[in-house]
Amino acid sequence: MIEFRSVSKQFPDGTLAVDDFSLTLPSHQTTVLVGSSGSGKTTLLRMINRMVDPSSGTIEIDGADIAALEPVQLRRSIGYVMQNSGLLPHRTVIDNVATVPLLRGVPRRKARTEALSLLDTVGLDRSLAARYPNQLSGGQQQRVGVARGLAVNPNILLMDEPFGAVDPIVRAELQQELIRLQSELGKTVVFVTHDIEEAFLLGDQVVILRDGGRIAQVGSPSDILAKPADDFVASFVGADRGKRALHVERRGGSDILVDTDGRLAGVLVAPSAADATPDHRAPR
Amino acid sequence: MNLFADALNWILDPANYVGPGGIPVRLVEHLGFTVVAVSLAALIAVPFGFLIGHTGRGRGLAVATSGGLRAIPTLGLLTLVALWVGIGLGAPYVALTILAIPPILAGAYTGFEAIDRTVIDSARSVGMSEAQIMRTVEVPLGLPLLIAGIRSATLQVVATATLAAYVADFGLGRFLFAGLKTRDYAEMLGGSILVILLAVLLEGIFTGVQRLVVPKGVAAARPSVDRGRSARPASGMDPAITKGTH
């Protein structure tokens, strides 16, 4: 369990990135922080592994104040996945995945064996182990990034817009992989995104942020969609623009779903066929 | 053309290859002097450069100091130090080490600065200590630009080391000063050609070294740079800081 208690962060240049933020992130669940740029979502994430220290307030992990922990040790116990994978360009895939275990003193042979099995976990072929990050596609790099994040078997996995830089098809694939992984591993995942669709797809708990890390609404995706707390949330999830209110039009022999702006949103299919389509919740 | 032929004859004359003032001895002296001066400069400049590159602090000071050092006329400094410490190799070592510091310093910190910030940020995020970031990320990735700086410094020193002969009986510069005094222009030109050959040889060696120190994964990245996937230029191979210094 991660607990933010009245956390504020003012940067030296005077920007108030986070203003009196309090929230509990339950264990073994995915909490998604979603907001536009400037909402302080990345700052909040980076406070959990002390990449950023709060100006005031406390953050506790399972009841222990992290301000008392040594940052380097704390970071080695928390998985971290970032947008551009952040892999070391001069190290092979396998060495990148094994980076943190080696820092923690795991013998090289053991670290490599475990890293190889992690490649399986994230759905990468073992033949890629000896490649360098720049020889991989963006999606493959992100998978390596996830494998590296999992390498120390952390309880907490921080993900900072991990799928922001890949194309929509690969993104959908990676999102499904993450859902599968999370159902197997049950980590406490903190996920940052500006994409509300992604937030609703992945989050058990979704936190919609306004400027300065102020919480607009916290809840499950269906709660937020059904009962937006205010106009800001309604606008953010697209309810006010009729994006979420779809009607059926008969075109060319198919039932096409259209939103109130007249934009095509999808096709109406029979429930059995819909079940067979894994990512029917994310029409883009 | 005649003079050039004379110079070649002087270089090829076996009589010039014997004794303590012969070409082989002078060559070794010159090369040894260059290596020592550049090494001294590297010992001073590399730690400072790494520190500036890692912390991002003191860059302004380094640029100003380097600019100041570069502006010092080497012959003037050499004369001044020689008046102070006397005739011998002390003054040339001081003057040429100072000449070699700016390019090495610049190479050391620009090498660090050219590294993608997200790589360093992520190294820190996964739990590398500052020393580990420096040793395992910044130094290997910054090495090509540091080598470029050392290459530039070596080229300047090997050319300017002829001045050592101004205050000491030392190096290939002897042939220039002796030839000037005795109006033996074949010897002068021959000596110059030897300096040029030595410089070209060192350039060749550094070109090879620079290629070798580009980390494998970074070299593999070059096609993707051509495809425009990376916004960052392939800084690894570009000896940008050698431009305009010579």
XYZ file of C-alpha atoms in Angstrom:
530
model
C 0.000 0.000 0.000
C 1.294 3.427 -0.921
C -0.017 6.413 0.960
C 0.361 10.076 0.061
C -0.354 12.408 2.975
C -0.778 16.116 2.193
C 2.110 16.016 -0.241
C 3.178 19.232 -1.948
C 6.030 19.921 -4.299
C 7.319 23.319 -5.242
C 10.227 23.339 -7.673
C 13.098 25.802 -7.186
C 11.767 27.938 -10.052
C 8.565 28.501 -8.069
C 6.243 26.128 -9.954
C 3.817 24.419 -7.631
C 3.667 21.021 -9.326
C 1.705 19.270 -6.602
C -0.493 21.021 -4.051
C -1.646 19.140 -0.929
C -2.141 15.711 -2.495
C -3.522 12.868 -0.388
C -4.348 9.409 -1.723
C -4.102 5.745 -0.852
C -2.957 3.339 -3.549
C -4.073 -0.175 -2.640
C -1.673 -3.116 -2.927
C -1.826 -5.574 -5.821
C -3.948 -3.191 -7.869
C -3.300 -0.840 -10.723
C -3.734 2.843 -9.972
C -3.651 5.099 -12.997
C -2.825 8.767 -12.622
C -4.285 10.568 -15.603
C -4.145 14.247 -16.498
C -2.873 16.690 -19.079
C 0.665 18.038 -19.055
C 1.262 20.152 -15.979
C -1.076 18.096 -13.841
C 1.889 16.871 -11.797
C 1.247 13.204 -12.537
C 4.871 12.360 -13.364
C 6.084 14.330 -10.349
C 3.758 12.275 -8.146
C 5.076 9.046 -9.643
C 8.705 10.069 -9.222
C 8.095 10.895 -5.570
C 7.405 7.224 -4.872
C 10.997 6.208 -5.666
C 12.433 9.484 -4.392
C 13.529 10.756 -7.783
C 11.693 13.831 -6.532
C 11.418 14.647 -2.836
C 8.266 16.413 -1.656
C 8.529 19.939 -0.260
C 6.062 18.962 2.453
C 3.920 16.005 3.444
C 4.868 12.346 3.733
C 4.720 9.259 1.529
C 4.523 5.845 3.137
C 5.018 2.420 1.623
C 3.389 -0.272 3.779
C 3.471 2.096 6.713
C 7.136 3.101 6.418
C 7.965 6.734 5.655
C 10.160 6.656 2.563
C 11.920 9.885 3.555
C 13.821 7.734 6.052
C 14.988 5.287 3.373
C 18.172 5.583 1.386
C 17.110 6.645 -2.170
C 19.431 4.286 -4.064
C 18.329 1.255 -2.024
C 14.670 2.278 -2.304
C 14.911 2.586 -6.105
C 16.484 -0.851 -6.403
C 13.424 -2.328 -4.694
C 10.920 -0.640 -7.015
C 10.429 -1.438 -10.702
C 10.523 1.545 -13.021
C 9.463 1.685 -16.662
C 9.674 4.920 -18.590
C 8.446 6.298 -21.891
C 11.483 5.904 -24.121
C 12.448 2.640 -22.451
C 15.546 4.380 -21.054
C 17.653 1.331 -21.817
C 21.415 1.666 -21.768
C 22.351 1.876 -25.466
C 25.786 0.314 -24.980
C 24.524 -2.797 -23.215
C 22.785 -5.779 -24.716
C 19.158 -6.592 -23.988
C 20.095 -9.284 -21.491
C 22.550 -7.020 -19.654
C 19.961 -4.257 -19.525
C 17.427 -6.577 -17.927
C 20.037 -7.849 -15.455
C 21.261 -4.342 -14.525
C 19.536 -4.007 -11.178
C 20.024 -7.601 -9.931
C 23.757 -7.181 -10.667
C 23.770 -3.928 -8.700
C 22.204 -5.820 -5.820
C 24.972 -8.396 -5.912
C 23.198 -11.310 -7.617
C 25.865 -13.530 -9.274
C 26.205 -12.821 -12.996
C 25.227 -16.305 -14.163
C 22.100 -16.374 -12.023
C 21.133 -12.840 -13.040
C 21.422 -13.767 -16.713
C 19.389 -16.937 -16.366
C 16.645 -15.026 -14.606
C 16.810 -12.249 -17.177
C 16.293 -14.803 -19.949
C 13.180 -16.170 -18.311
C 11.923 -12.598 -17.885
C 12.172 -12.185 -21.647
C 9.714 -15.081 -21.873
C 7.478 -13.396 -19.314
C 7.190 -10.205 -21.358
C 6.767 -12.126 -24.603
C 10.164 -11.527 -26.186
C 12.080 -14.138 -28.107
C 15.252 -15.267 -26.344
C 17.181 -14.787 -29.575
C 16.956 -11.032 -28.983
C 19.001 -11.307 -25.787
C 22.319 -10.476 -27.442
C 20.968 -7.542 -29.450
C 21.447 -3.909 -28.531
C 18.399 -1.764 -27.725
C 18.744 0.279 -30.894
C 18.429 -2.858 -32.989
C 14.930 -3.444 -31.617
C 11.599 -1.885 -32.567
C 9.965 0.598 -30.221
C 7.513 -2.012 -28.961
C 10.268 -4.545 -28.310
C 12.266 -1.902 -26.438
C 9.286 -1.212 -24.200
C 8.973 -4.924 -23.463
C 12.637 -4.989 -22.466
C 11.913 -1.965 -20.291
C 9.106 -3.862 -18.552
C 11.359 -6.914 -18.111
C 14.002 -4.692 -16.525
C 11.358 -3.209 -14.238
C 10.364 -6.700 -13.111
C 13.922 -7.994 -12.733
C 14.217 -7.531 -8.978
C 10.750 -8.997 -8.445
C 9.536 -5.740 -6.912
C 6.222 -5.317 -5.129
C 5.759 -1.955 -6.759
C 6.015 -1.180 -10.454
C 6.082 2.452 -11.553
C 5.205 3.105 -15.177
C 5.624 6.588 -16.629
C 3.690 6.748 -19.928
C 5.394 3.521 -20.974
C 3.387 3.108 -24.155
C 3.312 6.781 -25.153
C 5.909 6.549 -27.894
C 4.733 3.477 -29.800
C 2.145 3.301 -32.573
C -1.510 2.597 -31.719
C -1.443 -1.052 -32.801
C 1.649 -1.907 -30.763
C 0.257 0.137 -27.892
C -2.949 -1.911 -27.825
C -0.852 -5.086 -27.890
C 1.358 -3.912 -25.019
C -1.679 -2.862 -22.991
C -3.142 -6.351 -23.322
C 0.220 -7.851 -22.349
C 0.290 -5.677 -19.260
C -3.234 -6.765 -18.301
C -2.172 -10.396 -18.702
C 1.049 -9.869 -16.714
C -0.752 -8.033 -13.958
C -3.326 -10.825 -13.644
C -0.423 -13.268 -13.157
C 1.867 -11.149 -10.998
C -0.483 -8.943 -8.990
C 1.978 -6.083 -8.468
C 1.082 -2.732 -7.038
C 1.220 -0.813 -10.292
C 1.274 2.961 -10.515
C 0.711 4.010 -14.095
C 0.891 7.534 -15.489
C -0.778 8.505 -18.751
C -2.546 11.384 -20.446
C -4.748 8.959 -22.378
C -8.100 8.440 -20.667
C -8.842 5.362 -22.775
C -5.658 3.743 -21.533
C -6.494 4.758 -17.966
C -9.931 3.147 -18.143
C -8.538 0.018 -19.764
C -5.753 -0.620 -17.265
C -6.840 0.978 -14.023
C -8.549 -0.640 -11.068
C -8.431 2.806 -9.552
C -8.310 5.845 -11.808
C -7.228 9.238 -10.506
C -8.110 12.195 -12.691
C -5.850 15.151 -11.975
C -6.265 18.856 -12.587
C -3.384 21.333 -12.643
C -1.130 21.190 -9.606
C -1.900 17.576 -8.764
C -5.355 18.414 -7.427
C -7.642 15.400 -7.604
C -10.713 15.913 -9.755
C -12.080 12.428 -9.141
C -10.942 9.039 -7.856
C -12.794 5.853 -8.587
C -13.173 2.793 -10.723
C -13.515 3.428 -14.478
C -17.218 2.613 -14.449
C -17.885 4.938 -11.481
C -16.173 7.805 -13.230
C -17.872 7.166 -16.539
C -21.314 6.772 -14.966
C -21.055 9.611 -12.459
C -18.495 12.252 -13.459
C -17.892 14.414 -10.397
C -18.011 17.688 -12.275
C -17.820 19.339 -15.679
C -14.040 19.036 -15.745
C -14.176 15.262 -15.387
C -17.073 14.982 -17.823
C -15.100 16.975 -20.358
C -11.929 14.965 -19.699
C -13.608 11.612 -20.246
C -15.382 13.027 -23.261
C -18.925 12.609 -21.916
C -19.925 16.207 -22.571
C -18.972 16.030 -26.213
C -21.171 13.050 -26.721
C -18.122 10.868 -27.331
C -19.474 8.342 -24.880
C -23.095 8.594 -26.013
C -23.283 6.486 -29.130
C -26.189 5.695 -31.434
C -26.550 3.140 -34.197
C -26.814 4.052 -37.863
C -27.478 1.524 -40.565
C -24.846 1.928 -43.313
C -23.987 -0.461 -46.114
C -25.648 -3.393 -44.419
C -23.803 -2.977 -41.095
C -24.733 -1.328 -37.846
C -22.267 1.507 -37.380
C -21.858 3.250 -34.031
C -21.740 7.036 -34.329
C -21.139 9.627 -31.624
C -23.076 12.885 -31.350
C -20.445 14.737 -33.390
C -21.068 12.335 -36.221
C -17.680 10.641 -35.801
C -17.628 6.913 -36.492
C -16.838 5.075 -33.293
C -17.129 1.406 -34.242
C -19.319 -1.401 -35.454
C -22.128 -3.083 -33.534
C -21.442 -6.819 -33.318
C -23.197 -9.709 -31.635
C -22.103 -10.256 -27.982
C -20.321 -13.552 -28.715
C -18.181 -11.909 -31.395
C -17.464 -9.020 -29.045
C -16.107 -11.432 -26.447
C -13.697 -12.814 -28.991
C -12.286 -9.347 -29.648
C -9.885 -8.754 -26.798
C -9.607 -4.997 -26.973
C -13.112 -4.008 -27.887
C -13.007 -1.464 -25.102
C -10.457 0.640 -26.854
C -11.818 1.815 -30.181
C -9.509 4.514 -31.440
C 61.083 22.453 -56.017
C 64.819 22.299 -55.769
C 64.596 23.096 -52.088
C 62.032 20.373 -51.649
C 64.338 17.845 -53.320
C 67.149 19.023 -51.049
C 64.908 18.512 -48.045
C 64.093 14.973 -49.168
C 67.779 14.302 -49.666
C 68.432 15.603 -46.184
C 65.787 13.276 -44.758
C 67.215 10.300 -46.671
C 70.868 11.056 -45.902
C 72.148 8.223 -43.663
C 74.542 10.670 -42.013
C 71.563 12.331 -40.352
C 70.531 9.132 -38.625
C 73.473 8.744 -36.275
C 74.489 10.241 -32.987
C 72.580 12.017 -30.217
C 71.398 14.708 -32.656
C 70.241 12.279 -35.330
C 66.709 12.006 -36.716
C 65.710 8.822 -34.755
C 66.721 10.324 -31.411
C 64.971 13.618 -32.199
C 61.827 11.772 -33.315
C 61.676 9.741 -30.122
C 62.311 12.853 -28.024
C 59.572 14.729 -29.851
C 57.058 11.897 -29.574
C 57.902 11.272 -25.917
C 57.531 14.952 -25.131
C 54.122 15.030 -26.830
C 52.914 11.957 -24.977
C 54.022 13.323 -21.608
C 52.556 16.804 -22.177
C 49.197 15.430 -23.373
C 49.113 12.916 -20.504
C 49.779 15.653 -17.947
C 47.032 17.757 -19.481
C 44.650 14.779 -19.447
C 45.437 14.079 -15.788
C 44.378 17.611 -14.957
C 41.543 18.121 -17.435
C 39.723 14.766 -17.453
C 38.644 14.668 -13.780
C 37.436 18.269 -13.957
C 35.701 17.633 -17.272
C 33.927 14.542 -15.937
C 32.824 16.407 -12.837
C 31.481 19.326 -14.889
C 29.760 16.955 -17.292
C 28.190 14.874 -14.534
C 26.971 17.694 -12.327
C 26.269 20.209 -15.089
C 27.869 22.799 -12.815
C 30.859 24.979 -13.537
C 30.418 24.828 -17.279
C 30.475 28.610 -17.646
C 33.680 28.777 -15.657
C 35.237 25.986 -17.716
C 34.328 27.669 -21.004
C 35.741 30.996 -19.802
C 38.928 29.386 -18.470
C 39.410 27.313 -21.621
C 38.886 30.406 -23.752
C 41.442 32.269 -21.661
C 43.971 29.443 -21.896
C 43.485 29.183 -25.639
C 44.129 32.891 -26.040
C 47.571 32.679 -24.407
C 50.300 32.813 -27.073
C 52.308 29.655 -26.480
C 55.664 31.170 -27.469
C 55.103 34.083 -25.098
C 54.163 31.772 -22.244
C 57.131 29.538 -22.998
C 59.528 32.493 -22.864
C 57.976 33.774 -19.667
C 58.162 30.414 -17.886
C 61.689 29.852 -19.193
C 62.771 33.184 -17.685
C 61.352 31.962 -14.413
C 62.440 28.297 -14.278
C 65.448 28.617 -16.565
C 66.666 26.830 -19.678
C 65.529 23.218 -20.050
C 62.380 21.191 -20.559
C 60.420 22.625 -17.624
C 59.129 25.621 -19.504
C 58.030 23.709 -22.635
C 56.206 21.151 -20.501
C 54.299 23.887 -18.665
C 53.459 25.810 -21.835
C 52.353 22.818 -23.879
C 50.394 21.197 -21.072
C 48.454 24.433 -20.778
C 47.946 24.381 -24.553
C 46.554 20.850 -24.367
C 44.136 21.371 -21.470
C 41.243 23.213 -23.205
C 40.453 20.658 -25.916
C 40.683 17.737 -23.474
C 38.516 19.518 -20.900
C 35.928 20.322 -23.567
C 36.028 16.749 -24.864
C 35.466 15.340 -21.383
C 32.415 17.425 -20.510
C 30.799 17.588 -23.938
C 31.087 13.793 -24.052
C 28.930 13.586 -20.934
C 26.585 16.336 -22.071
C 25.906 14.669 -25.412
C 24.372 11.626 -23.702
C 20.600 11.364 -23.939
C 19.260 12.689 -20.607
C 16.607 9.973 -20.437
C 19.327 7.299 -20.362
C 20.948 8.871 -17.312
C 17.590 9.579 -15.683
C 16.581 5.970 -16.114
C 19.918 4.686 -14.788
C 19.307 6.749 -11.669
C 15.666 5.642 -11.448
C 16.520 1.957 -11.379
C 18.915 2.540 -8.514
C 22.413 3.298 -9.789
C 24.491 5.429 -7.458
C 26.095 8.578 -8.871
C 29.484 6.830 -9.047
C 27.936 3.882 -10.898
C 26.194 6.214 -13.346
C 29.503 7.900 -14.063
C 31.517 4.705 -14.392
C 29.124 2.469 -16.280
C 27.042 4.942 -18.284
C 28.661 8.328 -18.746
C 32.291 7.335 -19.229
C 31.698 4.634 -21.882
C 29.144 6.728 -23.765
C 31.189 9.927 -23.501
C 34.497 8.304 -24.447
C 34.382 8.998 -28.214
C 34.171 12.760 -27.650
C 36.894 12.635 -24.991
C 39.168 10.820 -27.449
C 38.324 13.467 -30.043
C 39.462 16.096 -27.533
C 42.712 14.252 -26.831
C 43.269 13.880 -30.561
C 42.862 17.591 -31.075
C 45.210 18.324 -28.158
C 47.817 15.870 -29.453
C 47.792 17.466 -32.880
C 48.364 20.907 -31.405
C 51.097 19.719 -29.073
C 52.992 17.673 -31.655
C 53.091 20.689 -33.961
C 53.885 23.220 -31.264
C 56.441 20.991 -29.511
C 58.978 22.280 -32.045
C 59.142 25.292 -29.728
C 60.745 23.117 -27.043
C 63.959 23.451 -29.046
C 63.804 27.205 -28.435
C 64.890 26.741 -24.826
C 66.306 23.203 -24.806
C 68.391 20.930 -27.027
C 65.403 18.779 -27.697
C 63.057 17.348 -30.302
C 62.504 17.837 -34.005
C 62.405 21.591 -33.464
C 66.222 21.457 -33.252
C 66.405 20.981 -37.018
C 64.251 24.052 -37.572
C 66.169 26.320 -35.231
C 69.595 24.995 -36.319
C 68.672 25.267 -39.985
C 67.413 28.802 -39.465
C 70.658 29.836 -37.794
C 72.935 28.255 -40.387
C 70.638 29.130 -43.320
C 70.432 25.425 -44.088
C 66.915 25.573 -45.463
C 66.987 21.915 -46.582
C 67.432 20.914 -42.951
C 64.657 23.291 -41.871
C 62.199 21.986 -44.432
C 63.281 18.395 -43.766
C 62.633 18.883 -40.054
C 59.208 20.382 -40.801
C 58.305 17.463 -43.022
C 59.240 15.062 -40.219
C 56.942 16.937 -37.817
C 54.148 16.774 -40.381
C 54.684 13.039 -40.917
C 54.597 12.453 -37.172
C 51.366 14.458 -36.895
C 49.759 12.529 -39.761
C 50.811 9.239 -38.169
C 49.263 10.237 -34.834
C 46.088 11.361 -36.614
C 45.868 7.954 -38.236
C 46.244 6.192 -34.905
C 43.590 8.382 -33.276
C 41.149 7.838 -36.120
C 41.404 4.124 -35.426
C 41.125 4.528 -31.657
C 38.113 6.806 -32.004
C 36.352 4.195 -34.064
C 37.207 1.482 -31.537
C 35.845 3.319 -28.514
C 32.365 3.894 -29.937
C 30.296 1.457 -27.864
C 28.949 -1.407 -29.927
C 25.277 -0.703 -29.308
C 25.748 2.946 -30.191
C 27.478 2.092 -33.449
C 24.616 -0.289 -34.218
C 22.220 2.610 -33.738
C 23.517 4.604 -36.654
C 21.090 3.304 -39.310
C 18.163 4.203 -37.061
C 19.543 7.734 -36.820
C 19.441 7.912 -40.591
C 15.807 6.895 -40.494
C 15.227 9.875 -38.259
C 13.954 7.876 -35.285
C 16.305 9.571 -32.906
C 16.105 13.324 -32.563
C 19.605 13.397 -31.189
C 22.482 13.590 -33.654
C 24.947 10.729 -33.604
C 27.373 12.619 -31.461
C 29.545 9.576 -30.952
C 31.627 9.890 -34.051
C 31.581 13.591 -34.734
C 34.765 15.227 -33.514
C 32.928 18.554 -33.394
C 35.343 20.122 -30.977
C 38.310 19.642 -33.244
C 36.756 22.124 -35.626
C 38.199 25.574 -35.511
C 40.973 24.746 -33.125
C 43.574 24.164 -35.757
